Amino acid sequence: MDTIKLKNENIYRVFVYTPEIKDDNGKVLFESKPTGEYLEFDLEDIELPFIYQDMIEKLKENHKKIKNKFLIIEKQQDHKGKKLMSSNEEAKVKALNEFYKEQTKIYNMFLGENGVQKLLNGRKMRWTTLNEIDEIIEKQIAPKIDITLDDITKKIKSKYSVKKEDNVLE
């Protein structure tokens, strides 16, 4: 019996590492080590650019949504809360939690199942986490997608371009 196998050449993996920890003097206390987790992207996946574009649009929408929620909260009259926070502060924290959950869902749509959790490596979401994820996508993953898109475009143009000798109208 014969086997048929498709080529799987353009798989891009982003390996996840633990963060390097330094003391106040810059001395490394714990070195960065691989976690064994990775994000995987099939750069020839025809849907990948659309998923990437959709992620960017949804992230922008989610940012607008949180800004609007904050504006609404700030216009409401603030009351002293039962505990530490006032009613408006509590509403803002709840809105931020929803925002982070939605951001995680949007990122995972692109990074793959549990992509954000892999990057966090057991850590909890922090104020700076979203910027860190944006930087990873912007500096490591997006350039690979752009290069692949250009390459695929060139391949399509060369394969389907009309050559002078192929022109049936002459």
XYZ file of C-alpha atoms in Angstrom:
170
model
C 0.000 0.000 0.000
C 1.337 3.441 -0.955
C 1.377 6.391 1.390
C 0.600 9.939 0.397
C 2.125 12.756 2.383
C 1.808 16.499 1.872
C 4.810 18.736 2.432
C 4.821 20.517 5.776
C 7.789 22.847 5.320
C 6.653 26.248 6.523
C 5.775 25.568 10.128
C 7.008 28.358 12.408
C 7.364 27.641 16.104
C 7.796 30.259 18.812
C 9.273 28.555 21.861
C 8.261 29.798 25.305
C 10.928 30.530 27.916
C 10.760 31.392 31.596
C 11.696 35.009 32.273
C 15.212 35.899 33.367
C 15.185 37.355 36.881
C 17.792 39.910 37.974
C 18.429 41.629 41.295
C 18.662 45.416 41.744
C 22.327 45.391 40.662
C 21.591 43.544 37.417
C 23.023 40.229 38.610
C 21.108 37.304 37.105
C 19.405 35.306 39.857
C 17.498 32.894 37.609
C 18.373 32.276 33.973
C 15.747 32.007 31.264
C 14.963 28.365 30.425
C 12.687 26.690 27.873
C 9.321 25.624 29.275
C 8.727 22.942 26.657
C 5.704 24.878 25.353
C 5.557 26.526 21.950
C 3.179 28.338 19.643
C 2.917 26.872 16.166
C 1.968 28.650 12.947
C 1.555 27.138 9.504
C 2.836 30.035 7.421
C 1.285 28.611 4.250
C -2.172 28.397 5.841
C -4.351 30.475 3.545
C -6.578 31.478 6.478
C -3.722 32.745 8.703
C -3.578 36.315 7.296
C -7.361 36.600 7.690
C -7.206 35.325 11.266
C -4.395 37.798 11.991
C -6.367 40.671 10.448
C -9.510 39.647 12.350
C -7.535 39.565 15.608
C -6.242 43.112 15.057
C -9.744 44.418 14.320
C -11.260 42.705 17.367
C -8.481 43.992 19.641
C -9.216 47.550 18.472
C -12.947 47.042 19.072
C -12.273 45.710 22.564
C -10.100 48.755 23.371
C -12.897 51.071 22.249
C -15.360 49.105 24.359
C -13.298 49.440 27.571
C -12.770 53.176 26.968
C -16.513 53.645 26.576
C -17.219 51.626 29.727
C -14.763 53.772 31.681
C -16.388 56.966 30.363
C -19.803 55.725 31.467
C -18.493 54.713 34.896
C -16.785 58.083 35.381
C -20.022 59.921 34.609
C -21.889 57.985 37.286
C -22.056 59.315 40.797
C -19.473 57.585 43.000
C -20.425 56.079 46.352
C -18.282 54.849 49.180
C -18.052 51.112 48.896
C -18.693 48.516 51.546
C -15.072 47.440 51.445
C -11.854 48.971 50.144
C -13.011 50.400 46.789
C -15.717 52.897 45.917
C -18.567 51.745 43.668
C -16.979 53.325 40.573
C -13.553 51.838 41.325
C -15.122 48.429 41.754
C -17.012 48.820 38.455
C -13.737 49.751 36.700
C -11.927 46.704 38.084
C -14.800 44.448 36.967
C -14.728 46.079 33.516
C -10.953 45.504 33.322
C -11.388 41.840 34.237
C -13.918 41.440 31.419
C -11.553 43.310 29.093
C -8.634 40.978 29.919
C -10.806 37.878 29.452
C -11.953 39.136 26.053
C -8.370 40.063 25.060
C -7.208 36.559 26.020
C -9.981 35.031 23.918
C -9.041 37.221 20.938
C -5.310 36.451 21.229
C -6.014 32.706 21.551
C -8.013 32.894 18.324
C -4.690 33.707 16.615
C -2.063 32.134 18.902
C -3.906 28.832 19.132
C -5.637 27.036 21.943
C -4.301 28.264 25.301
C -1.664 30.380 23.512
C -1.812 33.163 26.100
C -1.653 30.646 28.933
C 1.445 29.084 27.358
C 3.110 32.502 27.178
C 2.166 33.279 30.783
C 3.694 29.968 31.896
C 1.644 29.750 35.085
C 1.801 33.463 35.875
C -1.346 35.524 36.258
C -2.326 38.293 33.888
C -0.621 41.584 34.823
C -1.034 45.161 33.661
C 1.920 44.777 31.274
C 1.046 41.333 29.912
C -0.991 42.597 26.966
C 1.882 44.838 25.847
C 4.269 41.884 26.114
C 1.993 39.717 23.961
C 1.597 42.536 21.421
C 5.382 42.825 21.240
C 5.820 39.069 20.690
C 3.261 39.115 17.882
C 4.606 42.325 16.344
C 8.321 41.460 16.460
C 8.395 37.676 16.078
C 5.258 36.422 14.343
C 3.913 39.230 12.111
C 7.165 39.626 10.114
C 7.052 35.901 9.248
C 3.449 36.246 8.070
C 4.359 39.303 5.959
C 7.307 37.514 4.323
C 5.169 34.465 3.593
C 2.364 36.612 2.149
C 4.821 38.307 -0.203
C 6.266 34.920 -1.182
C 2.830 33.409 -1.840
C 1.803 36.490 -3.862
C 4.933 36.166 -6.023
C 4.311 32.435 -6.541
C 0.712 33.057 -7.584
C 1.723 35.862 -9.958
C 4.447 33.772 -11.578
C 2.236 30.702 -11.900
C -0.832 32.451 -13.282
C 0.645 35.414 -15.127
C -0.128 35.684 -18.810
C 2.988 35.327 -20.914
C 3.230 36.896 -24.361
C 3.238 33.481 -26.058
C 0.159 32.412 -23.991
C -1.892 35.438 -25.017
C -4.750 34.005 -27.073
C -6.028 37.404 -28.174
C -3.095 38.063 -30.494
